[in-house]
Tab-separated table of C-alpha atoms and ligand atoms in Angstrom:
chain	number	residue	atom	x	y	z
A	25	UNK	CA	0.083	0.035	0.048
A	26	UNK	CA	1.209	3.507	-0.741
A	27	UNK	CA	2.272	5.484	2.361
A	28	UNK	CA	2.769	8.857	3.557
A	29	UNK	CA	5.680	9.950	6.033
A	30	UNK	CA	4.227	12.085	8.786
A	31	UNK	CA	6.257	14.614	10.712
A	32	UNK	CA	4.569	15.524	13.949
A	33	UNK	CA	5.210	19.190	15.039
A	34	UNK	CA	3.167	19.270	18.099
A	35	UNK	CA	5.996	19.587	20.640
A	36	UNK	CA	7.877	22.344	18.823
A	37	UNK	CA	5.845	24.390	16.329
A	38	UNK	CA	2.756	23.481	18.527
A	39	UNK	CA	4.055	24.736	21.683
A	40	UNK	CA	6.572	27.495	21.012
A	41	UNK	CA	3.989	30.319	20.836
A	42	UNK	CA	1.831	29.048	23.789
A	43	UNK	CA	1.440	31.888	25.958
A	44	UNK	CA	1.799	30.366	29.563
A	45	UNK	CA	5.106	28.291	29.946
A	46	UNK	CA	4.375	24.652	29.704
A	47	UNK	CA	6.076	22.556	32.203
A	48	UNK	CA	8.796	20.115	30.772
A	49	UNK	CA	7.055	17.122	32.261
A	50	UNK	CA	4.107	17.948	30.026
A	51	UNK	CA	6.198	18.378	26.959
A	52	UNK	CA	8.071	15.042	27.586
A	53	UNK	CA	4.712	13.206	28.135
A	54	UNK	CA	3.361	14.723	24.957
A	55	UNK	CA	6.353	13.372	22.933
A	56	UNK	CA	6.188	9.939	24.630
A	57	UNK	CA	2.586	9.611	23.686
A	58	UNK	CA	3.033	10.860	20.123
A	59	UNK	CA	5.715	8.050	19.728
A	60	UNK	CA	3.214	5.578	21.199
A	61	UNK	CA	0.712	6.746	18.604
A	62	UNK	CA	3.082	5.406	15.868
A	63	UNK	CA	4.730	8.733	14.765
A	64	UNK	CA	8.236	7.768	13.557
A	65	UNK	CA	9.339	11.495	13.286
A	66	UNK	CA	8.694	13.983	16.094
A	67	UNK	CA	10.103	17.621	16.062
A	68	UNK	CA	10.651	17.610	19.791
A	69	UNK	CA	12.571	20.843	20.639
A	70	UNK	CA	14.052	23.942	19.446
A	71	UNK	CA	17.473	25.432	20.163
A	72	UNK	CA	16.900	29.122	19.596
A	73	UNK	CA	17.455	32.130	21.686
A	74	UNK	CA	15.311	31.844	24.955
A	75	UNK	CA	14.713	35.521	24.920
A	76	UNK	CA	12.968	35.222	21.528
A	77	UNK	CA	10.921	31.961	22.104
A	78	UNK	CA	10.925	31.541	25.970
A	79	UNK	CA	8.564	28.460	25.598
A	80	UNK	CA	11.599	26.451	24.159
A	81	UNK	CA	13.925	27.407	26.852
A	82	UNK	CA	13.845	23.836	28.401
A	83	UNK	CA	14.635	22.154	25.019
A	84	UNK	CA	17.802	20.242	26.504
A	85	UNK	CA	15.704	18.960	29.389
A	86	UNK	CA	12.943	17.797	27.209
A	87	UNK	CA	15.171	15.935	24.787
A	88	UNK	CA	17.271	14.262	27.579
A	89	UNK	CA	14.024	13.539	29.464
A	90	UNK	CA	12.099	11.559	27.136
A	91	UNK	CA	11.824	7.675	27.231
A	92	UNK	CA	12.831	6.982	23.684
A	93	UNK	CA	11.206	4.545	21.560
A	94	UNK	CA	13.210	2.553	19.137
A	95	UNK	CA	12.954	3.646	15.484
A	96	UNK	CA	11.574	7.174	16.434
A	97	UNK	CA	13.687	10.011	15.054
A	98	UNK	CA	13.600	12.875	17.531
A	99	UNK	CA	14.441	16.226	16.000
A	100	UNK	CA	15.105	19.891	16.864
A	101	UNK	CA	15.396	23.282	15.317
A	102	UNK	CA	19.022	24.731	15.094
A	103	UNK	CA	19.311	28.106	13.594
A	104	UNK	CA	23.095	28.284	13.919
A	105	UNK	CA	26.059	26.572	15.311
A	106	UNK	CA	25.224	27.418	18.936
A	107	UNK	CA	21.944	25.691	18.549
A	108	UNK	CA	23.376	22.757	16.897
A	109	UNK	CA	25.850	22.295	19.581
A	110	UNK	CA	23.218	22.291	22.238
A	111	UNK	CA	21.099	19.791	20.243
A	112	UNK	CA	23.810	17.493	19.556
A	113	UNK	CA	24.705	17.492	23.299
A	114	UNK	CA	20.992	16.644	24.061
A	115	UNK	CA	21.042	13.769	21.764
A	116	UNK	CA	18.837	15.056	18.801
A	117	UNK	CA	18.842	12.488	16.141
A	118	UNK	CA	18.147	15.015	13.452
A	119	UNK	CA	18.089	18.785	13.041
A	120	UNK	CA	16.425	21.462	10.979
A	121	UNK	CA	17.643	24.723	9.713
A	122	UNK	CA	14.978	27.421	8.743
A	123	UNK	CA	14.827	30.463	6.417
A	124	UNK	CA	11.852	31.930	4.368
A	125	UNK	CA	10.994	32.634	0.667
A	126	UNK	CA	10.464	36.458	1.696
A	127	UNK	CA	13.121	38.693	2.915
A	128	UNK	CA	10.918	40.653	5.525
A	129	UNK	CA	9.790	37.451	7.201
A	130	UNK	CA	13.288	36.158	7.532
A	131	UNK	CA	14.737	39.415	9.006
A	132	UNK	CA	11.747	39.338	11.677
A	133	UNK	CA	12.115	35.584	12.346
A	134	UNK	CA	15.967	34.835	12.378
A	135	UNK	CA	17.295	38.666	12.321
A	136	UNK	CA	19.016	38.077	9.011
A	137	UNK	CA	18.535	38.354	5.112
A	138	UNK	CA	17.940	35.016	3.286
A	139	UNK	CA	21.360	34.966	1.705
A	140	UNK	CA	22.813	35.524	5.302
A	141	UNK	CA	20.859	32.645	6.673
A	142	UNK	CA	22.248	30.324	4.051
A	143	UNK	CA	25.904	31.359	4.911
A	144	UNK	CA	25.070	30.840	8.539
A	145	UNK	CA	23.544	27.288	7.646
A	146	UNK	CA	26.715	26.052	5.946
A	147	UNK	CA	28.858	25.396	8.881
A	148	UNK	CA	25.698	23.882	10.579
A	149	UNK	CA	25.314	21.549	7.984
A	150	UNK	CA	29.076	20.729	7.931
A	151	UNK	CA	29.198	19.918	11.479
A	152	UNK	CA	26.049	18.000	11.695
A	153	UNK	CA	27.258	15.862	8.753
A	154	UNK	CA	30.568	15.236	10.449
A	155	UNK	CA	28.438	13.796	13.522
A	156	UNK	CA	26.099	11.629	11.063
A	157	UNK	CA	23.188	13.620	11.688
A	158	UNK	CA	20.747	14.506	8.991
A	159	UNK	CA	19.562	18.187	8.366
A	160	UNK	CA	16.060	19.201	7.413
A	161	UNK	CA	15.363	22.757	5.603
A	162	UNK	CA	12.440	24.912	6.115
A	163	UNK	CA	11.231	27.429	3.733
A	164	UNK	CA	8.723	29.648	5.427
A	165	UNK	CA	6.063	32.021	3.610
A	166	UNK	CA	5.855	29.618	0.435
A	167	UNK	CA	2.329	30.729	0.025
A	168	UNK	CA	2.286	34.056	1.318
A	169	UNK	CA	3.891	36.531	3.655
A	170	UNK	CA	2.568	38.675	6.435
A	171	UNK	CA	4.701	41.548	5.394
A	172	UNK	CA	5.300	41.054	1.656
A	173	UNK	CA	2.029	39.387	0.474
A	174	UNK	CA	1.905	36.956	-2.415
A	175	UNK	CA	5.236	35.216	-3.074
A	176	UNK	CA	6.311	34.124	-6.284
A	177	UNK	CA	6.801	30.300	-6.895
A	178	UNK	CA	10.281	31.051	-8.303
A	179	UNK	CA	11.285	32.734	-5.077
A	180	UNK	CA	10.343	29.591	-3.335
A	181	UNK	CA	12.169	27.367	-5.700
A	182	UNK	CA	15.359	29.243	-5.479
A	183	UNK	CA	15.650	29.199	-1.557
A	184	UNK	CA	14.541	25.308	-1.708
A	185	UNK	CA	17.013	24.711	-4.205
A	186	UNK	CA	19.631	26.684	-2.357
A	187	UNK	CA	18.874	24.436	0.938
A	188	UNK	CA	18.983	21.282	-0.915
A	189	UNK	CA	22.116	22.079	-2.553
A	190	UNK	CA	23.787	23.026	0.860
A	191	UNK	CA	22.943	19.378	1.843
A	192	UNK	CA	19.504	19.277	3.439
A	193	UNK	CA	18.072	15.977	2.983
A	194	UNK	CA	14.537	17.234	3.006
A	195	UNK	CA	12.958	20.562	2.298
A	196	UNK	CA	9.724	21.520	4.160
A	197	UNK	CA	7.560	23.993	2.442
A	198	UNK	CA	5.783	26.178	4.990
A	199	UNK	CA	2.390	28.174	4.466
A	200	UNK	CA	3.248	29.977	7.502
A	201	UNK	CA	0.153	32.012	7.552
A	202	UNK	CA	-2.083	29.470	5.978
A	203	UNK	CA	-3.238	31.980	3.067
A	204	UNK	CA	-2.557	29.297	0.270
A	205	UNK	CA	-5.341	27.669	-1.936
A	206	UNK	CA	-4.902	24.546	-3.888
A	207	UNK	CA	-3.921	26.018	-7.223
A	208	UNK	CA	-1.411	28.280	-5.861
A	209	UNK	CA	0.107	25.344	-3.851
A	210	UNK	CA	0.181	23.235	-6.995
A	211	UNK	CA	1.902	26.095	-8.748
A	212	UNK	CA	4.402	26.700	-6.028
A	213	UNK	CA	5.218	22.805	-5.855
A	214	UNK	CA	5.714	22.605	-9.644
A	215	UNK	CA	8.274	25.274	-9.351
A	216	UNK	CA	10.012	23.859	-6.707
A	217	UNK	CA	10.160	20.291	-7.887
A	218	UNK	CA	12.402	21.695	-10.807
A	219	UNK	CA	14.952	22.235	-8.040
A	220	UNK	CA	14.332	19.696	-5.599
A	221	UNK	CA	13.358	16.053	-6.258
A	222	UNK	CA	9.493	15.628	-5.232
A	223	UNK	CA	10.631	12.599	-2.738
A	224	UNK	CA	12.624	15.293	-0.879
A	225	UNK	CA	9.799	17.535	-0.455
A	226	UNK	CA	7.392	17.958	2.513
A	227	UNK	CA	4.230	20.144	2.998
A	228	UNK	CA	3.981	22.210	6.048
A	229	UNK	CA	0.701	23.946	6.058
A	230	UNK	CA	-0.999	26.125	8.582
A	231	UNK	CA	-4.855	26.185	8.765
A	232	UNK	CA	-5.421	29.846	9.423
A	233	UNK	CA	-7.900	29.957	6.428
A	234	UNK	CA	-9.337	26.394	6.787
A	235	UNK	CA	-7.512	25.503	3.436
A	236	UNK	CA	-4.750	23.066	4.669
A	237	UNK	CA	-6.409	19.779	3.884
A	238	UNK	CA	-7.610	20.912	0.429
A	239	UNK	CA	-4.079	22.278	-0.246
A	240	UNK	CA	-2.658	18.872	1.116
A	241	UNK	CA	-5.041	16.806	-1.010
A	242	UNK	CA	-4.037	18.794	-4.128
A	243	UNK	CA	-0.179	18.041	-3.553
A	244	UNK	CA	-0.855	14.352	-2.803
A	245	UNK	CA	-2.676	14.203	-6.106
A	246	UNK	CA	0.799	15.497	-7.397
A	247	UNK	CA	2.552	12.625	-5.764
A	248	UNK	CA	4.007	14.553	-2.569
A	249	UNK	CA	4.311	11.902	0.351
A	250	UNK	CA	5.567	13.783	3.272
A	251	UNK	CA	3.389	15.891	5.344
A	252	UNK	CA	3.996	18.060	8.611
A	253	UNK	CA	1.191	18.287	11.128
A	254	UNK	CA	0.504	19.050	14.626
A	255	UNK	CA	-1.722	17.209	17.158
A	256	UNK	CA	-5.037	18.932	18.051
A	257	UNK	CA	-3.809	21.514	15.508
A	258	UNK	CA	-1.629	23.307	18.175
A	259	UNK	CA	0.327	26.191	17.249
A	260	UNK	CA	0.906	29.537	15.756
A	261	UNK	CA	4.050	31.477	14.625
A	262	UNK	CA	5.427	34.181	16.983
A	263	UNK	CA	6.538	36.252	13.727
A	264	UNK	CA	3.252	35.739	11.790
A	265	UNK	CA	0.425	37.722	13.544
A	266	UNK	CA	-2.835	35.859	13.556
A	267	UNK	CA	-1.351	32.464	12.047
A	268	UNK	CA	-2.887	29.578	13.615
A	269	UNK	CA	-1.534	26.079	14.262
A	270	UNK	CA	-0.310	23.468	11.688
A	271	UNK	CA	-3.049	21.416	10.242
A	272	UNK	CA	-4.373	19.052	12.885
A	273	UNK	CA	-2.607	15.419	12.684
A	274	UNK	CA	-5.881	13.874	13.500
A	275	UNK	CA	-7.552	15.487	10.435
A	276	UNK	CA	-4.549	14.589	8.194
A	277	UNK	CA	-4.611	10.942	9.192
A	278	UNK	CA	-8.130	10.646	8.872
A	279	UNK	CA	-7.847	11.941	5.348
A	280	UNK	CA	-5.001	9.729	4.521
A	281	UNK	CA	-6.509	6.725	5.790
A	282	UNK	CA	-9.761	7.534	3.864
A	283	UNK	CA	-7.592	7.767	0.775
A	284	UNK	CA	-6.171	4.261	1.489
A	285	UNK	CA	-2.694	5.641	2.290
A	286	UNK	CA	-0.740	4.164	5.107
A	287	UNK	CA	0.651	6.361	7.987
A	288	UNK	CA	1.624	3.899	10.821
A	289	UNK	CA	-0.351	6.119	13.176
A	290	UNK	CA	-3.106	4.704	15.293
A	291	UNK	CA	-6.039	7.281	15.044
A	292	UNK	CA	-7.609	6.258	18.467
A	293	UNK	CA	-4.567	6.913	20.331
A	294	UNK	CA	-3.773	10.103	18.563
A	295	UNK	CA	-7.403	11.402	19.212
A	296	UNK	CA	-6.738	10.525	23.036
A	297	UNK	CA	-3.489	12.371	22.855
A	298	UNK	CA	-5.050	15.619	21.396
A	299	UNK	CA	-7.789	15.523	23.933
A	300	UNK	CA	-5.302	15.052	26.642
A	301	UNK	CA	-2.994	17.776	25.447
A	302	UNK	CA	-5.881	20.374	24.706
A	303	UNK	CA	-7.064	19.781	28.438
A	304	UNK	CA	-3.600	20.263	30.005
A	305	UNK	CA	-3.090	23.367	28.142
A	306	UNK	CA	-6.665	24.492	28.623
A	307	UNK	CA	-7.470	25.258	24.956
A	308	UNK	CA	-10.009	23.936	22.540
A	309	UNK	CA	-9.121	21.078	20.494
A	310	UNK	CA	-8.176	22.502	17.167
A	311	UNK	CA	-9.038	19.220	15.323
A	312	UNK	CA	-12.288	18.662	13.801
A	313	UNK	CA	-11.705	14.854	13.861
A	314	UNK	CA	-10.432	14.931	17.471
A	315	UNK	CA	-13.617	16.617	18.552
A	316	UNK	CA	-15.946	14.341	16.625
A	317	UNK	CA	-14.090	10.843	16.711
A	318	UNK	CA	-15.951	8.215	18.348
A	319	UNK	CA	-13.765	5.229	17.695
B	20	HMG	C1	18.069	33.014	14.923
B	20	HMG	C2	18.407	33.532	16.232
B	20	HMG	C3	19.189	32.820	17.309
B	20	HMG	C4	19.554	34.654	15.783
B	20	HMG	O1	19.905	35.397	16.623
B	20	HMG	P1	20.197	37.012	16.657
B	20	HMG	O2	18.915	37.590	16.741
B	20	HMG	O3	20.853	37.343	15.143
B	20	HMG	O4	21.325	37.429	17.637
B	20	HMG	P2	22.664	36.825	18.146
B	20	HMG	O5	23.092	35.669	17.260
B	20	HMG	O6	23.577	37.980	18.278
B	20	HMG	O7	22.322	36.269	19.559
B	20	HMG	C5	21.624	37.236	20.387
B	20	HMG	C6	21.293	36.313	21.748
B	20	HMG	O8	20.814	35.031	21.385
B	20	HMG	C7	21.694	34.020	21.799
B	20	HMG	N1	21.435	32.730	21.036
B	20	HMG	C8	21.882	33.059	19.814
B	20	HMG	N2	21.598	31.683	19.102
B	20	HMG	C9	21.303	31.016	20.116
B	20	HMG	C10	20.920	29.595	20.088
B	20	HMG	N3	20.759	28.874	19.009
B	20	HMG	N4	20.423	29.003	21.340
B	20	HMG	C11	20.494	29.837	22.491
B	20	HMG	N5	20.594	31.215	22.485
B	20	HMG	C12	20.993	31.749	21.317
B	20	HMG	C13	22.875	34.581	21.980
B	20	HMG	O9	23.792	33.795	22.858
B	20	HMG	C14	22.637	36.129	22.324
B	20	HMG	O10	22.325	35.947	23.879
B	20	HMG	P3	22.688	37.272	24.684
B	20	HMG	O11	24.033	37.552	24.650
B	20	HMG	O12	21.660	38.387	24.117
B	20	HMG	O13	22.211	36.880	26.130
B	20	HMG	C15	17.318	34.420	16.930
B	20	HMG	O14	16.927	35.465	15.962
B	20	HMG	C16	16.136	33.641	17.171
B	20	HMG	O15	16.268	32.625	18.078
B	20	HMG	N6	15.078	33.648	16.590
B	20	HMG	C17	13.819	33.008	16.907
B	20	HMG	C18	13.552	32.075	15.647
B	20	HMG	C19	12.395	31.044	15.827
B	20	HMG	O16	12.515	30.365	16.789
B	20	HMG	N7	11.361	31.236	15.310
B	20	HMG	C20	10.175	30.359	15.317
B	20	HMG	C21	10.579	29.002	14.683
B	20	HMG	S1	10.500	29.071	12.883
B	20	HMG	C22	8.926	28.768	12.472
B	20	HMG	O17	8.170	28.386	13.258
B	20	HMG	C23	8.514	28.261	10.981
B	20	HMG	C24	8.561	26.971	10.620
B	20	HMG	C25	9.902	26.399	10.856
B	20	HMG	O18	7.631	26.273	11.563
B	20	HMG	C26	8.070	26.677	9.262
B	20	HMG	C27	6.589	27.682	8.828
B	20	HMG	O19	5.569	27.437	9.791
B	20	HMG	O20	6.775	28.586	8.151
């Protein structure tokens, strides 16, 4: 059966913007529960400036605290060498660098131009590869920027291609503010796949305008098979005002199983995890499947 690789974002993208500090014990339990659901790739931490993203300041404690499940890849964001060294010390299995298709978002998010970000990443990739650690690359604002509006597919392709040539094994395409619609998503993918093989591309869609599932379906039809999602639709981006969370993992798994695509994820357990974490955070469950599912 055809399958899809899911990368679970809840513990990182999902929690990084949560207003009240979430205790490390809850973060650890969330990661462990997601592994028990069957996710083989979990972005568990982020080694960025604690002044910029206080919620992720305990990333070392989280990564070192989890009961590891064999076969699961626990990854972390690492914007620079300082972040990489901390992530390696904490035992990250894989790391990720992140930049954007738009200059103004890049400046706000990581305080440098897109070109400078790529220069910064070169030594990160070099050291990671020396240590045998794979590096993922994110491109934000692929279907719209909060400061620059529409983004040309060619601009996304340029940055995605540059990350791939730097040595990123997978490029995740972020609709950071969730403004994309299916035809725009297909046009963007068509441009990017000229630069990066389709099997190396992931869709990372936020659901702000309720378009994420439609966009994912359009890209599945094009043959894309890697999807990022967040349990209970947790999340938002601190540098993208009004952006809601990633598309909910429960909704994505429900869609994929309905299409006969394998995910390795147990939907009953995932729904229970989404309900549990929503309760812990005192927020409404952002997954429609999570709210409706009766087993
Ligand atoms: C990128 C930097 C670090 C550049 O940092 P900078 O702002 O250029 O400043 P710096 O390098 O001069 O460092 C400033 C301070 O940060 C510290 N610092 C520097 N690096 C680190 C580090 N790795 N770990 C811990 N601390 C660090 C450094 O030690 C110094 O501390 P101070 O001397 O002021 O006390 C900073 O701008 C930053 O942390 N920005 C936050 C970026 C972020 O986390 N954004 C959210 C994640 S991206 C995202 O969500 C989008 C994505 C990936 O999901 C895809 C999508 O949806 O589009």
